[in-house]
Amino acid sequence: MHELIVGIDLGTTNSELAIIQDGAIRVIPIHGRPIMPSCVGLDGTGKLVVGETARNQLIAAPEHTILSIKRQMGEDVKVSLGDKQFSPEEISSFILRELKQEGERELGRPIKKAVITVPAFFNERQRRATQVAGELAGLDVVRIINEPTAAALAYGAGVKEGETMLVYDLGGGTFDVSVVVVENGIVEVKASHGDVRLGGDDFDDLLVAHAIAAFKKQHDAELPRDTKTLRRLKVVMERAKRTLSDEPFVAIREEYIDGPRHLEFELLRDDYERLILPLLERTLDCCHRSLSDAQLTPAQISKVMLVGGATRTPLVQSLLRNRMRLDPRFEIDPDLIVAMGAAAQGAVIAGDKHYSVLVDITPHTWNTTAISYRRGYDELVCVPIIRRNTPLPASKSEMVFTMFDAQLETKVDVYQGESDIPAENTLIGDFLVTGLSAAPANNPIVIHFDLDLNGMLKVTAREKITGFAKTVTLDTRAHHAVDLDEARRNIASLVGDSTGPADRTDAADASAEDATADTQELLNTAKDLRKRGEALTQKNPTADDANEIRDLIHHSAAAIKDGDWTTLAEKNDALSDLIFYLED
Ligand code: AMP
């Protein structure tokens, strides 16, 4: 049996967990349902609640409930939950933790590794933030993959060789479109475009504004714009929006919305569609751009896959049909397809040959900077090194030159984006290379970018004439300073445990629960020896023997954490001998 690597779709509105079991994809029910709202809250007693329970209190306790945190992933912000403050990574970790724990309950076995999906258009920071959230939830995030790619993978054996597909993914908060090709059993993303700020939530916002105008027309009065009323309106209008996917009109009636008065009006699907049309036009632009990047026409697309709950909107389907002459299909539930693909990717990583191998691309261009004189004056411009839509992993170099004689140092900037003007792109990081030789100006420096399958970047600057080099792995956590230990403490203040290495012995105890029967005895012995050893060290904390005990306890905890049972057995023996001798 292969190692278990689960697939997780960490969505703006909903999240899902899937695995491959006996060669088939299985979506794991969370709280009895395949879909869990990505909602986090505190109940009346201050206890953390996640999923449906949190969503149910959205109106009654808006200040104790958080929805759509994905939209803030990668931002250096804190959100309030009751009287505490949390980062988006921490809030997302609560969602992942719930999926992990509920999944473990359902499967009866520990979940340690996961593939998590992100929108193709997530930048480095947002990907990192997702990875951090996984770590905080006690998951080893073995791969971050793009949502549309996962969707294509979910079709697995269902896709024919040479088939070219368009994955149109409209979720609650983001939109992505990708052109995907299957060649030699490999699923390859040829091009990808999107908008990280466009989704079903925006339709809700338009409907809320429409409801406020309807109330004004009805009562000649303004509705209060407090959080509670707005949340209530959002819930009502989101429900109305879903109804309009199946019905030509919806009657909205929300009693005592501002105290004495009711909100009451009828909304036609036609009017709703007029409201959202400009947003959907933007998605069509992205489709055209992706097709043109992949040098394809719509006629060359054999399948259009719809992903994300908002693709149930009939206008989405009719625009794809009428404007682009594409025929979208719904063979796999658009809410589950991404998690299913992530599970398929997890199985491939675990060594399962049954599923297609994935080739992903980078949706952004990665640049360094240089001074250019092309407009008749010196200006800093972006120099692309790895271009958008390059398959991953990618490894490419460009040469830049020093400006002055005996220039002993140079700064290397890394920008993500399509513009040649640095200010229009996102600064990912910079570093200083010192110790260059005292060469004349125009000393060539080779800048090498290595982009891995998770979209993480390693940058090397090498002086060509001497080979002298400096390598930096760009870690956007440094930018937006997520202190993992502090985050763990913050989380523990709410949920009362910590999964981090900061708590080595606790982590060891936690791992003990995960062990199989074969190792359980070994772990019990280690736990017992640790307790007895700690008691002895407290009696005489400075003696050499006490130091040796601490050392052995430390090594056995590390062995438990690494699952290294041979070393654990050795440490148990050594500790047992020492304790036996000292207790005597
Ligand atoms: P996702 O992020 O994929 O879970 O998609 C969630 C979005 O899909 C939310 O904005 C939902 O309001 C929207 N949605 C779910 N069901 C429907 C439906 N039947 N019609 C229109 N939008 C829907």
Coordinates of C-alpha atoms and ligand atoms in Angstrom, one line a residue:
M1 CA 0.0 0.0 0.0
H2 CA 1.3 3.5 -0.8
E3 CA 1.8 6.2 1.7
L4 CA -1.3 8.3 2.3
I5 CA -1.0 11.8 0.7
V6 CA -4.4 13.5 0.8
G7 CA -5.6 16.2 -1.6
I8 CA -7.1 19.4 -0.2
D9 CA -8.9 22.1 -2.0
L10 CA -8.6 25.1 0.4
G11 CA -11.3 27.2 -1.2
T12 CA -12.5 30.8 -0.5
T13 CA -16.0 29.6 0.3
N14 CA -15.7 25.9 0.8
S15 CA -13.0 23.3 1.3
E16 CA -12.8 19.7 0.5
L17 CA -10.6 16.7 1.3
A18 CA -10.1 13.7 -1.0
I19 CA -7.9 10.6 -1.2
I20 CA -7.2 7.8 -3.6
Q21 CA -8.5 4.5 -2.2
D22 CA -8.2 1.2 -4.0
G23 CA -7.5 3.0 -7.3
A24 CA -10.6 5.2 -7.0
I25 CA -10.9 8.8 -5.9
R26 CA -12.9 9.2 -2.7
V27 CA -14.1 12.5 -1.3
I28 CA -14.0 12.3 2.5
P29 CA -17.1 13.6 4.3
I30 CA -16.4 16.4 6.8
H31 CA -19.1 16.7 9.5
G32 CA -21.1 14.3 7.3
R33 CA -20.9 16.4 4.1
P34 CA -18.5 16.4 1.1
I35 CA -18.1 20.2 1.3
M36 CA -17.1 22.2 4.4
P37 CA -17.6 25.9 4.5
S38 CA -14.3 27.7 4.8
C39 CA -15.7 29.5 7.8
V40 CA -14.0 30.0 11.2
G41 CA -15.7 31.3 14.4
L42 CA -15.9 31.4 18.1
D43 CA -19.0 30.1 19.7
G44 CA -20.8 31.6 22.7
T45 CA -18.3 30.0 25.1
G46 CA -15.3 31.2 23.2
K47 CA -14.6 27.8 21.7
L48 CA -13.2 27.5 18.1
V49 CA -15.8 26.3 15.6
V50 CA -15.0 25.6 12.0
G51 CA -17.2 24.8 9.0
E52 CA -21.0 24.6 8.9
T53 CA -21.3 25.5 12.6
A54 CA -19.3 28.6 12.1
R55 CA -21.2 29.6 9.0
N56 CA -24.5 29.2 10.9
Q57 CA -23.5 31.9 13.3
L58 CA -22.4 34.3 10.5
I59 CA -25.4 36.6 11.0
A60 CA -25.9 36.3 14.7
A61 CA -22.2 36.8 15.6
P62 CA -20.5 38.5 12.7
E63 CA -17.6 39.8 14.9
H64 CA -16.9 36.2 16.0
T65 CA -17.0 34.7 12.5
I66 CA -14.6 34.9 9.6
L67 CA -15.4 34.0 6.0
S68 CA -13.4 34.2 2.7
I69 CA -10.0 34.4 4.5
K70 CA -8.4 33.1 1.3
R71 CA -8.8 36.6 -0.2
Q72 CA -6.3 37.9 2.3
M73 CA -3.7 35.1 2.1
G74 CA -0.2 36.5 1.7
E75 CA -1.2 39.9 3.1
D76 CA 0.5 41.3 6.1
V77 CA -2.7 41.8 8.0
K78 CA -4.4 40.6 11.2
V79 CA -8.1 39.8 11.5
S80 CA -10.1 39.9 14.7
L81 CA -11.8 36.9 16.1
G82 CA -13.4 37.9 19.3
D83 CA -10.8 39.7 21.3
K84 CA -7.9 38.0 19.6
Q85 CA -6.0 38.8 16.4
F86 CA -5.0 36.2 13.9
S87 CA -3.0 36.2 10.6
P88 CA -4.7 34.8 7.4
E89 CA -2.3 31.8 7.7
E90 CA -3.5 31.1 11.2
I91 CA -7.2 31.3 10.3
S92 CA -6.5 29.0 7.3
S93 CA -4.7 26.6 9.5
F94 CA -7.9 26.2 11.6
I95 CA -9.7 25.2 8.4
L96 CA -6.9 22.7 7.4
R97 CA -6.7 21.4 11.0
E98 CA -10.4 20.7 10.9
L99 CA -10.2 18.8 7.6
K100 CA -7.2 16.8 8.9
Q101 CA -8.9 15.9 12.2
E102 CA -12.2 15.1 10.6
G103 CA -10.5 13.1 7.9
E104 CA -8.5 11.1 10.4
R105 CA -11.7 10.4 12.3
E106 CA -13.4 9.2 9.1
L107 CA -10.5 7.1 7.9
G108 CA -9.3 5.8 11.2
R109 CA -5.7 6.6 10.4
P110 CA -3.4 9.6 10.7
I111 CA -3.1 12.2 7.9
K112 CA 0.3 13.7 7.8
K113 CA 1.0 14.7 4.2
A114 CA -1.1 16.7 1.8
V115 CA -1.2 18.3 -1.7
I116 CA -3.0 21.6 -1.4
T117 CA -4.3 23.5 -4.4
V118 CA -4.2 27.3 -5.0
P119 CA -5.5 29.5 -7.9
A120 CA -3.0 29.5 -10.8
F121 CA -2.7 33.2 -10.3
F122 CA -1.6 33.1 -6.7
N123 CA 1.8 34.7 -6.4
E124 CA 4.8 33.6 -4.4
R125 CA 3.6 35.1 -1.2
Q126 CA 0.1 33.6 -1.4
R127 CA 1.6 30.2 -2.1
R128 CA 4.0 30.5 0.8
A129 CA 1.2 31.6 3.1
T130 CA -0.8 28.5 2.0
Q131 CA 2.2 26.3 2.8
V132 CA 2.6 28.0 6.2
A133 CA -1.1 27.4 7.0
G134 CA -0.5 23.7 6.3
E135 CA 2.5 23.5 8.5
L136 CA 0.6 25.3 11.3
A137 CA -2.1 22.6 10.9
G138 CA 0.5 19.9 11.4
L139 CA 0.6 18.9 7.8
D140 CA 3.6 18.3 5.6
V141 CA 2.6 20.1 2.4
V142 CA 4.4 18.0 -0.2
R143 CA 3.2 20.0 -3.1
I144 CA 1.2 23.1 -3.9
I145 CA -0.6 22.7 -7.3
N146 CA -2.7 25.0 -9.4
E147 CA -6.5 24.5 -9.1
P148 CA -7.2 24.2 -12.9
T149 CA -4.4 21.7 -13.2
A150 CA -5.9 19.6 -10.4
A151 CA -9.2 19.8 -12.3
A152 CA -7.6 18.4 -15.4
L153 CA -5.9 15.7 -13.3
A154 CA -9.2 14.6 -11.8
Y155 CA -10.3 13.5 -15.2
G156 CA -7.3 11.2 -15.1
A157 CA -7.9 8.2 -17.4
G158 CA -11.0 9.9 -18.7
V159 CA -9.0 12.3 -21.0
K160 CA -7.8 11.1 -24.3
E161 CA -4.3 11.4 -25.6
G162 CA -3.7 14.6 -27.5
E163 CA -6.8 16.2 -26.1
T164 CA -6.7 20.0 -25.5
M165 CA -8.9 21.2 -22.7
L166 CA -9.9 24.5 -21.3
V167 CA -10.5 24.6 -17.5
Y168 CA -12.8 27.5 -16.5
D169 CA -12.7 27.9 -12.8
L170 CA -15.0 30.5 -11.1
G171 CA -15.1 30.0 -7.4
G172 CA -16.2 32.3 -4.5
G173 CA -13.3 34.6 -4.6
T174 CA -11.1 33.9 -7.6
F175 CA -11.2 33.2 -11.3
D176 CA -8.7 31.1 -13.3
V177 CA -8.6 29.7 -16.8
S178 CA -6.1 27.3 -18.2
V179 CA -5.4 25.5 -21.4
V180 CA -4.4 22.0 -20.7
V181 CA -3.0 19.3 -23.0
V182 CA -2.5 15.6 -22.6
E183 CA 0.6 14.3 -24.3
N184 CA 2.3 10.9 -23.7
G185 CA 0.2 10.4 -20.6
I186 CA 1.3 13.7 -19.1
V187 CA -1.1 16.5 -18.3
E188 CA 0.5 19.7 -19.3
V189 CA -0.7 23.2 -18.6
K190 CA 0.0 25.3 -21.7
A191 CA -1.2 28.7 -20.6
S192 CA -3.0 30.1 -17.6
H193 CA -4.7 33.5 -16.8
G194 CA -6.9 34.7 -14.1
D195 CA -8.1 37.3 -11.7
V196 CA -7.5 36.7 -7.9
R197 CA -10.2 39.2 -7.1
L198 CA -13.1 37.9 -9.1
G199 CA -15.7 35.3 -8.0
G200 CA -19.1 34.5 -6.8
D201 CA -18.6 36.8 -3.8
D202 CA -18.5 39.8 -6.2
F203 CA -21.9 38.7 -7.6
D204 CA -23.2 38.7 -4.0
D205 CA -21.8 42.2 -3.4
L206 CA -23.6 43.5 -6.5
L207 CA -26.8 41.9 -5.3
V208 CA -26.4 43.4 -1.8
A209 CA -26.0 46.9 -3.4
H210 CA -29.1 46.1 -5.5
A211 CA -31.1 45.1 -2.4
I212 CA -30.0 48.3 -0.6
A213 CA -31.3 50.3 -3.6
A214 CA -34.5 48.2 -3.7
F215 CA -35.1 49.0 0.0
K216 CA -34.6 52.7 -0.6
K217 CA -37.1 52.6 -3.4
Q218 CA -39.6 50.7 -1.3
H219 CA -39.3 52.7 1.9
D220 CA -37.6 55.9 0.8
A221 CA -35.1 55.2 3.6
E222 CA -31.5 54.1 3.9
L223 CA -30.7 50.7 5.3
P224 CA -28.1 50.8 8.1
R225 CA -24.7 49.7 6.8
D226 CA -23.5 47.9 10.0
T227 CA -21.7 44.6 9.8
K228 CA -24.7 42.6 11.1
T229 CA -27.2 44.0 8.5
L230 CA -24.6 43.7 5.7
R231 CA -23.9 40.0 6.6
R232 CA -27.6 39.3 6.8
L233 CA -28.1 40.8 3.3
K234 CA -25.2 38.9 2.0
V235 CA -26.6 35.6 3.2
V236 CA -30.1 36.4 1.8
M237 CA -28.7 37.5 -1.6
E238 CA -26.3 34.6 -1.9
R239 CA -29.3 32.3 -1.5
A240 CA -31.3 34.3 -4.0
K241 CA -28.4 34.0 -6.5
R242 CA -28.4 30.2 -6.2
T243 CA -32.2 30.2 -6.8
L244 CA -31.6 32.2 -9.9
S245 CA -29.4 29.5 -11.3
D246 CA -32.5 27.3 -11.5
E247 CA -35.4 29.7 -11.6
P248 CA -36.2 32.7 -13.9
F249 CA -37.0 34.9 -10.9
V250 CA -36.8 35.0 -7.1
A251 CA -39.0 36.6 -4.4
I252 CA -36.9 38.1 -1.7
R253 CA -38.5 38.8 1.7
E254 CA -36.4 39.5 4.8
E255 CA -38.5 40.6 7.8
Y256 CA -37.6 43.4 10.1
I257 CA -34.4 44.1 8.3
D258 CA -33.8 47.5 10.0
G259 CA -36.0 46.9 13.0
P260 CA -39.5 48.0 12.0
R261 CA -39.4 47.4 8.2
H262 CA -39.1 44.4 5.8
L263 CA -37.0 44.1 2.7
E264 CA -39.3 42.8 0.0
F265 CA -38.7 42.7 -3.7
E266 CA -38.6 40.4 -6.8
L267 CA -35.5 39.9 -8.8
L268 CA -35.6 38.6 -12.4
R269 CA -32.8 36.4 -13.7
D270 CA -32.5 38.8 -16.7
D271 CA -31.9 41.8 -14.3
Y272 CA -29.4 39.8 -12.3
E273 CA -27.5 38.8 -15.5
R274 CA -27.3 42.4 -16.6
L275 CA -25.6 43.2 -13.2
I276 CA -23.0 40.5 -13.5
L277 CA -22.3 40.6 -17.2
P278 CA -19.4 43.1 -17.0
L279 CA -17.7 40.7 -14.5
L280 CA -18.2 37.7 -16.7
E281 CA -16.9 39.7 -19.7
R282 CA -13.6 39.9 -17.8
T283 CA -13.5 36.1 -17.6
L284 CA -14.0 35.8 -21.3
D285 CA -11.1 38.2 -21.9
C286 CA -8.9 35.9 -19.8
C287 CA -10.1 32.9 -21.9
H288 CA -9.1 34.7 -25.1
R289 CA -5.7 35.6 -23.6
S290 CA -5.0 32.0 -22.5
L291 CA -6.0 30.6 -25.9
S292 CA -3.8 33.2 -27.7
D293 CA -0.8 32.4 -25.4
A294 CA -1.3 28.7 -26.2
Q295 CA -1.6 29.7 -29.9
L296 CA -4.9 28.0 -30.2
T297 CA -8.4 28.9 -31.4
P298 CA -11.6 28.0 -29.6
A299 CA -12.3 25.4 -32.3
Q300 CA -9.2 23.5 -31.3
I301 CA -10.5 22.9 -27.8
S302 CA -12.0 19.5 -27.4
K303 CA -13.3 19.8 -23.8
V304 CA -14.3 22.7 -21.5
M305 CA -14.3 21.8 -17.8
L306 CA -16.2 23.9 -15.4
V307 CA -14.9 24.2 -11.9
G308 CA -16.1 26.1 -8.9
G309 CA -19.6 26.7 -7.6
A310 CA -20.2 29.9 -9.4
T311 CA -20.0 28.1 -12.8
R312 CA -23.5 26.9 -12.0
T313 CA -24.7 30.4 -13.1
P314 CA -26.5 29.8 -16.4
L315 CA -25.0 33.0 -17.9
V316 CA -21.5 31.5 -17.5
Q317 CA -22.4 28.5 -19.6
S318 CA -24.4 30.5 -22.2
L319 CA -21.6 33.0 -22.7
L320 CA -19.1 30.2 -23.3
R321 CA -21.5 28.6 -25.8
N322 CA -22.6 31.7 -27.6
R323 CA -19.6 34.0 -27.5
M324 CA -16.8 31.5 -27.7
R325 CA -18.5 28.6 -29.4
L326 CA -17.4 26.3 -26.6
D327 CA -19.4 23.5 -25.1
P328 CA -18.8 23.3 -21.4
R329 CA -19.4 20.1 -19.4
F330 CA -20.2 19.1 -15.9
E331 CA -19.1 15.5 -15.7
I332 CA -17.5 15.8 -12.4
D333 CA -19.1 17.9 -9.6
P334 CA -17.5 21.4 -10.0
D335 CA -17.3 21.7 -6.2
L336 CA -15.3 18.5 -5.8
I337 CA -13.2 18.2 -8.9
V338 CA -10.2 20.2 -7.5
A339 CA -9.8 18.2 -4.3
M340 CA -10.1 15.0 -6.4
G341 CA -7.3 16.2 -8.7
A342 CA -5.2 17.1 -5.7
A343 CA -5.7 13.6 -4.4
A344 CA -4.7 12.1 -7.7
Q345 CA -1.5 14.2 -7.6
G346 CA -0.9 13.0 -4.0
A347 CA -1.2 9.4 -5.2
V348 CA 1.3 10.1 -8.0
I349 CA 3.8 11.5 -5.5
A350 CA 3.3 8.5 -3.2
G351 CA 4.3 6.3 -6.1
D352 CA 0.9 5.3 -7.6
K353 CA 1.4 4.8 -11.3
H354 CA -2.3 4.8 -12.0
Y355 CA -2.6 8.5 -12.5
S356 CA -1.2 10.9 -15.1
V357 CA 1.9 12.8 -14.3
L358 CA 1.5 16.5 -14.1
V359 CA 3.5 19.2 -15.8
D360 CA 2.8 22.6 -14.4
I361 CA 3.7 26.0 -15.7
T362 CA 4.5 29.3 -14.0
P363 CA 1.7 31.8 -14.6
H364 CA 4.0 34.8 -14.0
T365 CA 7.2 36.1 -15.5
W366 CA 10.2 36.2 -13.1
N367 CA 12.5 39.2 -13.6
T368 CA 15.7 40.7 -12.3
T369 CA 16.5 44.4 -12.9
A370 CA 19.1 46.3 -14.8
I371 CA 19.8 49.9 -15.9
S372 CA 18.7 50.6 -19.4
Y373 CA 19.4 53.6 -21.6
R374 CA 16.9 52.7 -24.4
R375 CA 14.8 55.8 -23.9
G376 CA 17.8 58.1 -23.9
Y377 CA 18.2 58.2 -20.1
D378 CA 19.2 55.7 -17.4
E379 CA 16.3 53.9 -15.9
L380 CA 15.8 50.7 -14.0
V381 CA 13.9 48.1 -16.0
C382 CA 12.8 44.5 -15.5
V383 CA 14.8 41.8 -17.3
P384 CA 12.7 38.6 -17.7
I385 CA 14.6 35.5 -16.8
I386 CA 11.8 32.9 -16.6
R387 CA 8.9 33.8 -18.8
R388 CA 5.2 33.2 -18.1
N389 CA 3.9 29.8 -19.1
T390 CA 7.3 28.1 -18.9
P391 CA 6.8 24.5 -17.7
L392 CA 8.1 23.8 -14.2
P393 CA 10.6 23.1 -12.8
A394 CA 12.4 25.8 -14.8
S395 CA 16.0 26.8 -14.7
K396 CA 17.2 29.8 -16.7
S397 CA 19.9 32.5 -16.7
E398 CA 20.6 36.0 -18.1
M399 CA 23.6 38.2 -17.9
V400 CA 23.7 41.7 -16.4
F401 CA 26.7 44.0 -16.1
T402 CA 28.3 46.2 -13.5
M403 CA 28.1 50.0 -14.1
F404 CA 31.4 51.2 -12.7
D405 CA 35.1 50.3 -12.6
A406 CA 36.0 48.3 -9.5
Q407 CA 32.4 47.8 -8.6
L408 CA 32.8 45.4 -5.7
E409 CA 29.1 44.8 -5.0
T410 CA 25.8 44.7 -6.7
K411 CA 22.2 44.4 -5.6
V412 CA 20.0 41.7 -7.2
D413 CA 16.3 42.4 -7.4
V414 CA 13.6 39.8 -8.1
Y415 CA 10.3 40.9 -9.5
Q416 CA 7.2 38.9 -10.5
G417 CA 5.0 40.3 -13.2
E418 CA 4.7 41.1 -16.9
S419 CA 5.7 44.8 -17.0
D420 CA 9.2 46.1 -17.8
I421 CA 8.6 48.8 -15.2
P422 CA 9.6 47.4 -11.7
A423 CA 7.0 49.5 -9.9
E424 CA 4.2 47.8 -11.9
N425 CA 5.4 44.4 -10.8
T426 CA 5.6 42.7 -7.4
L427 CA 8.9 42.8 -5.6
I428 CA 9.6 39.3 -4.4
G429 CA 13.0 40.0 -2.8
D430 CA 16.5 41.4 -3.2
F431 CA 19.9 40.7 -1.9
L432 CA 23.4 42.2 -2.0
V433 CA 26.3 40.4 -3.7
T434 CA 29.6 41.6 -2.1
G435 CA 33.2 40.5 -2.9
L436 CA 33.2 41.0 -6.6
S437 CA 36.6 41.5 -8.2
A438 CA 37.9 45.0 -8.9
A439 CA 37.2 44.6 -12.7
P440 CA 36.5 47.5 -15.1
A441 CA 32.8 48.5 -15.7
N442 CA 30.6 46.0 -17.6
N443 CA 31.9 43.1 -15.5
P444 CA 29.3 40.3 -16.5
I445 CA 27.2 38.8 -13.7
V446 CA 25.1 35.7 -14.5
I447 CA 21.8 35.7 -12.8
H448 CA 20.4 32.2 -12.5
F449 CA 16.8 31.5 -11.5
D450 CA 15.7 28.0 -10.4
L451 CA 11.9 27.7 -10.0
D452 CA 10.7 24.4 -8.4
L453 CA 7.4 22.6 -8.8
N454 CA 5.8 24.6 -6.0
G455 CA 6.7 27.8 -7.7
M456 CA 9.5 28.6 -5.1
L457 CA 12.5 30.4 -6.4
K458 CA 16.2 30.0 -5.8
V459 CA 18.4 32.8 -7.2
T460 CA 22.2 32.6 -7.9
A461 CA 24.3 35.6 -8.9
R462 CA 27.7 34.4 -10.4
E463 CA 30.6 36.7 -11.4
K464 CA 31.5 35.3 -14.8
I465 CA 35.2 35.9 -14.8
T466 CA 35.9 34.4 -11.4
G467 CA 33.0 32.0 -10.9
F468 CA 32.4 33.7 -7.5
A469 CA 28.7 33.1 -6.6
K470 CA 26.0 33.9 -4.1
T471 CA 22.8 31.9 -3.9
V472 CA 19.7 32.9 -2.1
T473 CA 16.4 31.0 -1.8
L474 CA 13.7 33.5 -1.7
D475 CA 11.5 33.1 1.2
T476 CA 8.7 35.5 1.2
R477 CA 8.0 34.6 4.8
A478 CA 11.0 36.9 5.6
H479 CA 9.0 39.7 3.9
H480 CA 5.9 39.3 5.5
A481 CA 7.4 37.9 8.7
V482 CA 5.4 34.9 9.8
D483 CA 7.0 33.8 13.0
L484 CA 6.0 30.1 13.0
D485 CA 6.6 29.7 16.8
E486 CA 4.6 32.8 17.6
A487 CA 1.8 31.7 15.3
R488 CA 1.8 28.3 17.0
R489 CA 1.5 29.9 20.4
N490 CA -1.3 32.1 19.1
I491 CA -3.1 29.1 17.7
A492 CA -2.5 27.1 20.9
S493 CA -4.1 30.0 22.9
L494 CA -7.3 29.1 21.2
V495 CA -7.2 25.4 20.5
G496 CA -4.9 24.4 23.4
D497 CA -2.2 22.4 21.5
S498 CA 0.8 23.0 19.4
T499 CA 2.0 20.9 16.5
G500 CA 5.4 22.5 16.1
P501 CA 8.9 21.4 16.7
A502 CA 9.1 24.1 19.5
D503 CA 7.3 21.5 21.6
R504 CA 9.5 18.5 20.8
T505 CA 8.4 16.2 23.5
D506 CA 4.7 17.1 23.0
A507 CA 5.1 16.5 19.3
A508 CA 6.7 13.1 20.2
D509 CA 3.7 12.3 22.4
A510 CA 1.4 13.3 19.6
S511 CA 3.2 11.1 17.2
A512 CA 2.9 8.3 19.7
E513 CA -0.9 8.4 19.1
D514 CA -0.3 7.9 15.4
A515 CA 1.9 4.9 15.7
T516 CA 1.0 1.4 14.6
A517 CA 0.7 -1.5 17.1
D518 CA 4.3 -2.6 16.3
T519 CA 5.8 0.6 17.4
Q520 CA 3.4 1.4 20.2
E521 CA 5.3 -0.6 22.8
L522 CA 8.5 1.2 21.8
L523 CA 6.8 4.5 22.2
N524 CA 5.2 3.6 25.5
T525 CA 8.7 2.6 26.9
A526 CA 10.1 5.9 25.6
K527 CA 7.4 7.9 27.3
D528 CA 7.9 6.0 30.6
L529 CA 11.6 6.4 30.4
R530 CA 11.3 10.1 29.7
K531 CA 9.1 10.6 32.8
R532 CA 11.5 8.7 35.0
G533 CA 14.5 10.4 33.5
E534 CA 13.0 13.9 34.0
A535 CA 12.3 13.0 37.6
L536 CA 15.9 12.1 38.1
T537 CA 17.2 15.2 36.4
Q538 CA 15.1 17.4 38.7
K539 CA 16.7 15.8 41.8
N540 CA 20.2 16.7 40.7
P541 CA 20.0 18.9 37.6
T542 CA 23.7 19.8 37.3
A543 CA 25.3 16.3 37.4
D544 CA 26.9 14.9 34.3
D545 CA 24.4 12.0 34.4
A546 CA 21.5 14.5 34.3
N547 CA 23.0 16.0 31.1
E548 CA 23.3 12.6 29.6
I549 CA 19.7 11.9 30.4
R550 CA 18.5 15.2 28.8
D551 CA 20.6 14.4 25.8
L552 CA 19.1 10.9 25.4
I553 CA 15.5 12.2 25.9
H554 CA 16.2 14.9 23.2
H555 CA 17.5 12.3 20.7
S556 CA 14.6 9.8 21.4
A557 CA 12.1 12.6 20.9
A558 CA 13.8 13.5 17.6
A559 CA 13.7 9.8 16.5
I560 CA 10.0 9.6 17.3
K561 CA 9.4 12.7 15.3
D562 CA 11.3 11.3 12.3
G563 CA 9.7 7.8 12.7
D564 CA 13.2 6.4 13.2
W565 CA 12.3 3.3 15.3
T566 CA 15.8 1.7 15.2
T567 CA 17.4 4.8 16.8
L568 CA 14.5 5.0 19.2
A569 CA 15.1 1.4 20.3
E570 CA 18.8 2.2 20.8
K571 CA 18.0 5.4 22.8
N572 CA 15.5 3.4 24.9
D573 CA 18.1 0.8 25.8
A574 CA 20.7 3.5 26.7
L575 CA 18.3 5.5 28.8
S576 CA 17.0 2.4 30.5
D577 CA 20.5 1.3 31.5
L578 CA 21.3 4.7 32.8
I579 CA 18.1 5.1 34.8
F580 CA 18.4 1.6 36.2
Y581 CA 21.9 2.5 37.5
L582 CA 20.9 5.9 38.9
E583 CA 17.6 4.7 40.5
D584 CA 19.5 2.0 42.3
Ligands
AMP1 P1 -16.3 27.6 -4.6 O1 -15.2 28.6 -4.2 O2 -15.9 26.8 -5.8 O3 -16.7 26.7 -3.4 O4 -17.5 28.4 -5.1 C1 -18.3 29.1 -4.2 C2 -19.1 30.1 -5.0 O5 -20.1 29.4 -5.8 C3 -19.9 31.0 -4.0 O6 -19.8 32.3 -4.5 C4 -21.3 30.4 -4.2 O7 -22.3 31.4 -3.9 C5 -21.3 30.0 -5.6 N1 -22.4 29.0 -5.9 C6 -22.6 27.9 -5.3 N2 -23.7 27.3 -5.8 C7 -24.2 28.1 -6.8 C8 -25.3 28.0 -7.7 N3 -26.1 27.0 -7.6 N4 -25.5 29.1 -8.5 C9 -24.6 30.1 -8.5 N5 -23.6 30.3 -7.7 C10 -23.3 29.2 -6.8

